[in-house]
PDB file of C-alpha atoms and ligand atoms in Angstrom:
ATOM      1  CA  UNK A   1      48.545  23.948 104.472  1.00  0.00           C
ATOM      2  CA  UNK A   2      45.681  21.583 105.292  1.00  0.00           C
ATOM      3  CA  UNK A   3      42.474  22.394 107.540  1.00  0.00           C
ATOM      4  CA  UNK A   4      42.293  19.533 110.290  1.00  0.00           C
ATOM      5  CA  UNK A   5      38.482  18.997 110.205  1.00  0.00           C
ATOM      6  CA  UNK A   6      39.195  18.314 106.210  1.00  0.00           C
ATOM      7  CA  UNK A   7      41.120  16.132 106.815  1.00  0.00           C
ATOM      8  CA  UNK A   8      38.813  13.925 109.446  1.00  0.00           C
ATOM      9  CA  UNK A   9      35.942  14.328 107.115  1.00  0.00           C
ATOM     10  CA  UNK A  10      38.493  12.538 104.172  1.00  0.00           C
ATOM     11  CA  UNK A  11      39.339  10.183 106.881  1.00  0.00           C
ATOM     12  CA  UNK A  12      36.137   9.235 108.117  1.00  0.00           C
ATOM     13  CA  UNK A  13      35.461   8.132 104.774  1.00  0.00           C
ATOM     14  CA  UNK A  14      38.201   6.440 103.713  1.00  0.00           C
ATOM     15  CA  UNK A  15      38.807   3.829 106.516  1.00  0.00           C
ATOM     16  CA  UNK A  16      36.607   1.407 106.475  1.00  0.00           C
ATOM     17  CA  UNK A  17      36.317  -0.409 109.550  1.00  0.00           C
ATOM     18  CA  UNK A  18      39.123   0.697 110.239  1.00  0.00           C
ATOM     19  CA  UNK A  19      40.086   0.557 114.782  1.00  0.00           C
ATOM     20  CA  UNK A  20      40.731   5.302 115.487  1.00  0.00           C
ATOM     21  CA  UNK A  21      42.342   6.540 118.005  1.00  0.00           C
ATOM     22  CA  UNK A  22      42.191  10.742 118.188  1.00  0.00           C
ATOM     23  CA  UNK A  23      43.376  12.691 120.529  1.00  0.00           C
ATOM     24  CA  UNK A  24      43.263  16.452 121.700  1.00  0.00           C
ATOM     25  CA  UNK A  25      41.699  18.766 118.635  1.00  0.00           C
ATOM     26  CA  UNK A  26      41.059  15.909 116.934  1.00  0.00           C
ATOM     27  CA  UNK A  27      38.949  14.215 119.221  1.00  0.00           C
ATOM     28  CA  UNK A  28      35.614  16.702 119.161  1.00  0.00           C
ATOM     29  CA  UNK A  29      35.809  16.588 115.251  1.00  0.00           C
ATOM     30  CA  UNK A  30      36.211  13.132 114.631  1.00  0.00           C
ATOM     31  CA  UNK A  31      32.856  12.465 117.862  1.00  0.00           C
ATOM     32  CA  UNK A  32      30.786  14.232 114.963  1.00  0.00           C
ATOM     33  CA  UNK A  33      32.683  12.825 111.328  1.00  0.00           C
ATOM     34  CA  UNK A  34      32.748   8.904 113.270  1.00  0.00           C
ATOM     35  CA  UNK A  35      29.657   8.489 115.790  1.00  0.00           C
ATOM     36  CA  UNK A  36      30.404   5.382 116.478  1.00  0.00           C
ATOM     37  CA  UNK A  37      32.138   2.662 118.446  1.00  0.00           C
ATOM     38  CA  UNK A  38      34.985   1.891 117.344  1.00  0.00           C
ATOM     39  CA  UNK A  39      36.591   5.246 117.895  1.00  0.00           C
ATOM     40  CA  UNK A  40      38.444   5.336 121.444  1.00  0.00           C
ATOM     41  CA  UNK A  41      39.041   9.332 122.041  1.00  0.00           C
ATOM     42  CA  UNK A  42      42.226   9.251 124.239  1.00  0.00           C
ATOM     43  CA  UNK A  43      42.868  13.678 126.113  1.00  0.00           C
ATOM     44  CA  UNK A  44      43.116  12.371 129.948  1.00  0.00           C
ATOM     45  CA  UNK A  45      46.040  10.567 128.975  1.00  0.00           C
ATOM     46  CA  UNK A  46      47.734  13.099 127.591  1.00  0.00           C
ATOM     47  CA  UNK A  47      51.055  11.421 124.741  1.00  0.00           C
ATOM     48  CA  UNK A  48      48.987   7.746 124.913  1.00  0.00           C
ATOM     49  CA  UNK A  49      46.850   8.117 121.456  1.00  0.00           C
ATOM     50  CA  UNK A  50      49.607   5.683 119.725  1.00  0.00           C
ATOM     51  CA  UNK A  51      50.696   3.039 122.401  1.00  0.00           C
ATOM     52  CA  UNK A  52      47.046   2.669 122.461  1.00  0.00           C
ATOM     53  CA  UNK A  53      47.223   2.558 118.901  1.00  0.00           C
ATOM     54  CA  UNK A  54      49.959   0.385 119.116  1.00  0.00           C
ATOM     55  CA  UNK A  55      48.126  -1.628 121.736  1.00  0.00           C
ATOM     56  CA  UNK A  56      44.819  -2.779 119.968  1.00  0.00           C
ATOM     57  CA  UNK A  57      47.498  -2.941 116.014  1.00  0.00           C
ATOM     58  CA  UNK A  58      49.067  -5.183 118.051  1.00  0.00           C
ATOM     59  CA  UNK A  59      46.425  -7.480 119.374  1.00  0.00           C
ATOM     60  CA  UNK A  60      43.469  -6.941 115.992  1.00  0.00           C
ATOM     61  CA  UNK A  61      46.695  -7.868 113.238  1.00  0.00           C
ATOM     62  CA  UNK A  62      43.646  -8.273 111.266  1.00  0.00           C
ATOM     63  CA  UNK A  63      42.526  -4.004 110.740  1.00  0.00           C
ATOM     64  CA  UNK A  64      43.858  -1.493 110.293  1.00  0.00           C
ATOM     65  CA  UNK A  65      44.239   0.619 113.583  1.00  0.00           C
ATOM     66  CA  UNK A  66      44.812   4.886 113.100  1.00  0.00           C
ATOM     67  CA  UNK A  67      46.211   7.526 115.424  1.00  0.00           C
ATOM     68  CA  UNK A  68      45.375  10.789 115.078  1.00  0.00           C
ATOM     69  CA  UNK A  69      48.253  11.967 117.263  1.00  0.00           C
ATOM     70  CA  UNK A  70      49.031  15.806 118.002  1.00  0.00           C
ATOM     71  CA  UNK A  71      52.728  17.201 118.056  1.00  0.00           C
ATOM     72  CA  UNK A  72      52.283  18.071 120.957  1.00  0.00           C
ATOM     73  CA  UNK A  73      51.187  15.311 122.800  1.00  0.00           C
ATOM     74  CA  UNK A  74      53.842  13.042 120.558  1.00  0.00           C
ATOM     75  CA  UNK A  75      56.476  14.613 122.135  1.00  0.00           C
ATOM     76  CA  UNK A  76      55.579  14.938 125.352  1.00  0.00           C
ATOM     77  CA  UNK A  77      55.938  10.851 124.514  1.00  0.00           C
ATOM     78  CA  UNK A  78      57.950  10.566 122.471  1.00  0.00           C
ATOM     79  CA  UNK A  79      59.189   7.024 123.460  1.00  0.00           C
ATOM     80  CA  UNK A  80      56.888   5.938 121.974  1.00  0.00           C
ATOM     81  CA  UNK A  81      58.058   6.607 118.444  1.00  0.00           C
ATOM     82  CA  UNK A  82      60.832   4.004 119.119  1.00  0.00           C
ATOM     83  CA  UNK A  83      58.809   1.511 121.007  1.00  0.00           C
ATOM     84  CA  UNK A  84      55.999   1.834 117.783  1.00  0.00           C
ATOM     85  CA  UNK A  85      59.316   1.313 115.566  1.00  0.00           C
ATOM     86  CA  UNK A  86      60.335  -1.560 117.644  1.00  0.00           C
ATOM     87  CA  UNK A  87      57.414  -3.860 117.692  1.00  0.00           C
ATOM     88  CA  UNK A  88      56.433  -3.049 113.273  1.00  0.00           C
ATOM     89  CA  UNK A  89      52.961  -3.321 113.724  1.00  0.00           C
ATOM     90  CA  UNK A  90      52.317  -3.299 109.928  1.00  0.00           C
ATOM     91  CA  UNK A  91      48.543  -2.606 110.537  1.00  0.00           C
ATOM     92  CA  UNK A  92      49.610   0.701 112.404  1.00  0.00           C
ATOM     93  CA  UNK A  93      48.693   4.624 110.119  1.00  0.00           C
ATOM     94  CA  UNK A  94      50.093   6.949 112.485  1.00  0.00           C
ATOM     95  CA  UNK A  95      49.258  10.414 111.679  1.00  0.00           C
ATOM     96  CA  UNK A  96      50.829  13.241 113.334  1.00  0.00           C
ATOM     97  CA  UNK A  97      48.563  16.501 113.496  1.00  0.00           C
ATOM     98  CA  UNK A  98      51.419  19.165 113.350  1.00  0.00           C
ATOM     99  CA  UNK A  99      50.089  23.100 114.156  1.00  0.00           C
ATOM    100  CA  UNK A 100      53.298  23.728 116.465  1.00  0.00           C
ATOM    101  CA  UNK A 101      50.932  24.452 119.678  1.00  0.00           C
ATOM    102  CA  UNK A 102      49.201  23.044 122.640  1.00  0.00           C
ATOM    103  CA  UNK A 103      46.465  24.082 120.317  1.00  0.00           C
ATOM    104  CA  UNK A 104      43.622  22.345 123.653  1.00  0.00           C
ATOM    105  CA  UNK A 105      45.384  23.599 127.172  1.00  0.00           C
ATOM    106  CA  UNK A 106      45.000  27.432 125.310  1.00  0.00           C
ATOM    107  CA  UNK A 107      48.275  27.334 121.934  1.00  0.00           C
ATOM    108  CA  UNK A 108      51.520  27.648 124.340  1.00  0.00           C
ATOM    109  CA  UNK A 109      54.292  27.034 121.482  1.00  0.00           C
ATOM    110  CA  UNK A 110      55.239  23.123 121.786  1.00  0.00           C
ATOM    111  CA  UNK A 111      58.833  22.416 122.319  1.00  0.00           C
ATOM    112  CA  UNK A 112      61.243  24.161 119.205  1.00  0.00           C
ATOM    113  CA  UNK A 113      57.195  25.173 117.570  1.00  0.00           C
ATOM    114  CA  UNK A 114      57.483  23.338 113.583  1.00  0.00           C
ATOM    115  CA  UNK A 115      61.276  23.320 112.735  1.00  0.00           C
ATOM    116  CA  UNK A 116      60.043  19.501 115.046  1.00  0.00           C
ATOM    117  CA  UNK A 117      60.767  16.993 112.173  1.00  0.00           C
ATOM    118  CA  UNK A 118      58.351  14.018 113.219  1.00  0.00           C
ATOM    119  CA  UNK A 119      59.251  12.922 109.719  1.00  0.00           C
ATOM    120  CA  UNK A 120      63.149  12.556 110.800  1.00  0.00           C
ATOM    121  CA  UNK A 121      62.461  10.604 113.156  1.00  0.00           C
ATOM    122  CA  UNK A 122      59.837   8.249 112.862  1.00  0.00           C
ATOM    123  CA  UNK A 123      62.486   7.235 109.819  1.00  0.00           C
ATOM    124  CA  UNK A 124      65.382   7.693 112.891  1.00  0.00           C
ATOM    125  CA  UNK A 125      63.156   4.710 115.805  1.00  0.00           C
ATOM    126  CA  UNK A 126      62.826   2.973 112.278  1.00  0.00           C
ATOM    127  CA  UNK A 127      58.851   3.311 111.331  1.00  0.00           C
ATOM    128  CA  UNK A 128      59.247   1.167 107.569  1.00  0.00           C
ATOM    129  CA  UNK A 129      58.227   4.230 106.182  1.00  0.00           C
ATOM    130  CA  UNK A 130      57.470   8.172 106.604  1.00  0.00           C
ATOM    131  CA  UNK A 131      56.921  10.902 105.463  1.00  0.00           C
ATOM    132  CA  UNK A 132      54.837  15.275 104.679  1.00  0.00           C
ATOM    133  CA  UNK A 133      52.361  15.868 104.036  1.00  0.00           C
ATOM    134  CA  UNK A 134      51.396  19.772 103.519  1.00  0.00           C
ATOM    135  CA  UNK A 135      48.204  20.784 100.662  1.00  0.00           C
ATOM    136  CA  UNK A 136      45.435  19.229 100.213  1.00  0.00           C
ATOM    137  CA  UNK A 137      44.931  17.818  96.828  1.00  0.00           C
ATOM    138  CA  UNK A 138      48.184  15.394  97.895  1.00  0.00           C
ATOM    139  CA  UNK A 139      46.511  14.855 101.125  1.00  0.00           C
ATOM    140  CA  UNK A 140      43.242  13.003  99.076  1.00  0.00           C
ATOM    141  CA  UNK A 141      45.273  12.374  96.464  1.00  0.00           C
ATOM    142  CA  UNK A 142      47.786   9.585  99.388  1.00  0.00           C
ATOM    143  CA  UNK A 143      45.381   8.846 101.770  1.00  0.00           C
ATOM    144  CA  UNK A 144      44.693   4.943  99.934  1.00  0.00           C
ATOM    145  CA  UNK A 145      47.955   4.387 100.034  1.00  0.00           C
ATOM    146  CA  UNK A 146      48.641   5.766 104.253  1.00  0.00           C
ATOM    147  CA  UNK A 147      45.162   3.498 104.324  1.00  0.00           C
ATOM    148  CA  UNK A 148      46.487   0.785 103.378  1.00  0.00           C
ATOM    149  CA  UNK A 149      50.496   0.226 103.478  1.00  0.00           C
ATOM    150  CA  UNK A 150      52.723  -2.001 105.141  1.00  0.00           C
ATOM    151  CA  UNK A 151      53.850   0.216 108.370  1.00  0.00           C
ATOM    152  CA  UNK A 152      54.185   0.928 110.617  1.00  0.00           C
ATOM    153  CA  UNK A 153      53.534   4.785 108.695  1.00  0.00           C
ATOM    154  CA  UNK A 154      53.978   8.375 109.917  1.00  0.00           C
ATOM    155  CA  UNK A 155      52.074  11.491 108.182  1.00  0.00           C
ATOM    156  CA  UNK A 156      53.596  15.218 109.728  1.00  0.00           C
ATOM    157  CA  UNK A 157      49.827  16.455 108.353  1.00  0.00           C
ATOM    158  CA  UNK A 158      50.799  20.422 108.173  1.00  0.00           C
ATOM    159  CA  UNK A 159      47.666  21.900 109.682  1.00  0.00           C
ATOM    160  CA  UNK A 160      46.144  25.606 110.762  1.00  0.00           C
ATOM    161  CA  UNK A 161      43.937  25.003 114.527  1.00  0.00           C
ATOM    162  CA  UNK A 162      40.908  23.020 114.685  1.00  0.00           C
ATOM    163  CA  UNK A 163      38.055  24.685 115.024  1.00  0.00           C
ATOM    164  CA  UNK A 164      36.970  23.114 118.166  1.00  0.00           C
ATOM    165  CA  UNK A 165      38.915  21.806 120.851  1.00  0.00           C
ATOM    166  CA  UNK A 166      38.372  19.434 123.931  1.00  0.00           C
ATOM    167  CA  UNK A 167      37.757  22.584 126.385  1.00  0.00           C
ATOM    168  CA  UNK A 168      35.342  24.040 124.354  1.00  0.00           C
ATOM    169  CA  UNK A 169      33.513  21.146 123.034  1.00  0.00           C
ATOM    170  CA  UNK A 170      32.885  18.368 125.940  1.00  0.00           C
ATOM    171  CA  UNK A 171      31.616  15.231 126.283  1.00  0.00           C
ATOM    172  CA  UNK A 172      31.430  11.270 124.807  1.00  0.00           C
ATOM    173  CA  UNK A 173      31.302   8.745 126.899  1.00  0.00           C
ATOM    174  CA  UNK A 174      33.844   8.119 129.008  1.00  0.00           C
ATOM    175  CA  UNK A 175      36.499   6.762 128.809  1.00  0.00           C
ATOM    176  CA  UNK A 176      35.688   3.096 129.760  1.00  0.00           C
ATOM    177  CA  UNK A 177      32.239   2.916 128.309  1.00  0.00           C
ATOM    178  CA  UNK A 178      34.033   3.784 124.076  1.00  0.00           C
ATOM    179  CA  UNK A 179      36.635   0.631 125.799  1.00  0.00           C
ATOM    180  CA  UNK A 180      33.520  -1.026 126.429  1.00  0.00           C
ATOM    181  CA  UNK A 181      31.936  -0.767 122.948  1.00  0.00           C
ATOM    182  CA  UNK A 182      35.589  -1.241 121.361  1.00  0.00           C
ATOM    183  CA  UNK A 183      35.360  -4.930 123.482  1.00  0.00           C
ATOM    184  CA  UNK A 184      31.869  -5.491 121.720  1.00  0.00           C
ATOM    185  CA  UNK A 185      32.409  -4.348 118.227  1.00  0.00           C
ATOM    186  CA  UNK A 186      35.422  -6.691 118.088  1.00  0.00           C
ATOM    187  CA  UNK A 187      34.587  -9.509 119.683  1.00  0.00           C
ATOM    188  CA  UNK A 188      31.864  -9.838 116.991  1.00  0.00           C
ATOM    189  CA  UNK A 189      32.282 -11.855 113.871  1.00  0.00           C
ATOM    190  CA  UNK A 190      32.373  -9.800 111.291  1.00  0.00           C
ATOM    191  CA  UNK A 191      29.990  -8.791 108.030  1.00  0.00           C
ATOM    192  CA  UNK A 192      32.602  -9.951 105.814  1.00  0.00           C
TER     193      UNK A 192
HETATM  194  C1  TPP B 201      50.958  14.998 131.629  1.00  0.00           C
HETATM  195  C2  TPP B 201      49.586  16.179 131.068  1.00  0.00           C
HETATM  196  N1  TPP B 201      49.916  16.866 130.680  1.00  0.00           N
HETATM  197  C3  TPP B 201      49.613  18.587 130.811  1.00  0.00           C
HETATM  198  C4  TPP B 201      48.124  18.294 129.732  1.00  0.00           C
HETATM  199  C5  TPP B 201      47.745  18.719 130.300  1.00  0.00           C
HETATM  200  N2  TPP B 201      47.430  19.466 127.965  1.00  0.00           N
HETATM  201  C6  TPP B 201      46.457  19.016 127.631  1.00  0.00           C
HETATM  202  S1  TPP B 201      46.223  19.094 126.203  1.00  0.00           S
HETATM  203  C7  TPP B 201      47.926  19.875 126.538  1.00  0.00           C
HETATM  204  C8  TPP B 201      47.610  20.102 125.090  1.00  0.00           C
HETATM  205  C9  TPP B 201      47.892  19.459 123.527  1.00  0.00           C
HETATM  206  O1  TPP B 201      47.966  20.046 122.125  1.00  0.00           O
HETATM  207  P1  TPP B 201      49.029  18.933 121.432  1.00  0.00           P
HETATM  208  O2  TPP B 201      49.161  17.226 121.380  1.00  0.00           O
HETATM  209  O3  TPP B 201      49.571  19.311 120.112  1.00  0.00           O
HETATM  210  O4  TPP B 201      47.722  19.090 120.297  1.00  0.00           O
HETATM  211  P2  TPP B 201      46.808  20.014 119.534  1.00  0.00           P
HETATM  212  O5  TPP B 201      45.455  20.204 120.846  1.00  0.00           O
HETATM  213  O6  TPP B 201      47.479  21.478 119.559  1.00  0.00           O
HETATM  214  O7  TPP B 201      45.265  19.106 119.012  1.00  0.00           O
HETATM  215  C10 TPP B 201      47.737  19.930 127.621  1.00  0.00           C
HETATM  216  C11 TPP B 201      49.498  20.345 127.266  1.00  0.00           C
HETATM  217  C12 TPP B 201      47.677  17.246 130.218  1.00  0.00           C
HETATM  218  N3  TPP B 201      46.818  16.771 129.910  1.00  0.00           N
HETATM  219  N4  TPP B 201      48.913  16.423 130.825  1.00  0.00           N
HETATM  220 MG1   MG B 202      49.789  20.591 118.299  1.00  0.00          MG
END
């Protein structure tokens, strides 16, 4: 079992200049770990993170885009899996935080609980690669590859519950301000 905060800390250290799209319980921790303007948090629009990430990935093929998705959220907009597979964004890494519950809204079981196999669904839709990770050492070993390999790739991360949720830990910029900040930064010439 992975600890979400440890996973996010490792991603923050390894992401380089990737654009990140956290949602639900990845959002409060990510705000603390990566307080920059290369992230767009998707909370109100449940299930929208992967579609938002797809749009960013298609618009900026020169950048890696990392979606930090929730299992309940992805189930709510499952069609995004087929849309992403159809578009084949080579620079999209879709990290699915599988905790079996809608933690943000009170930890109700998601449909199917932990038995839902997102790896099979991503493969069935046509993602270039998809695999599950349950062990911290395996996660650390494979992280550099999942952030650079040809996408779209979905990684099902088997995690426990996060310490904070968007309900217990509110804050962050309004969505439109985050988008403005991201656009400004992406339009600037790159340092390297
Ligand atoms: C359309 C819609 N229905 C319900 C909600 C209420 N809601 C907000 S967060 C959430 C649960 C999110 O669960 P998951 O994606 O698994 O993320 P986790 O909280 O477990 O990290 C729900 C049901 C919503 N925001 N939008
Ligand atoms: Mg969940």
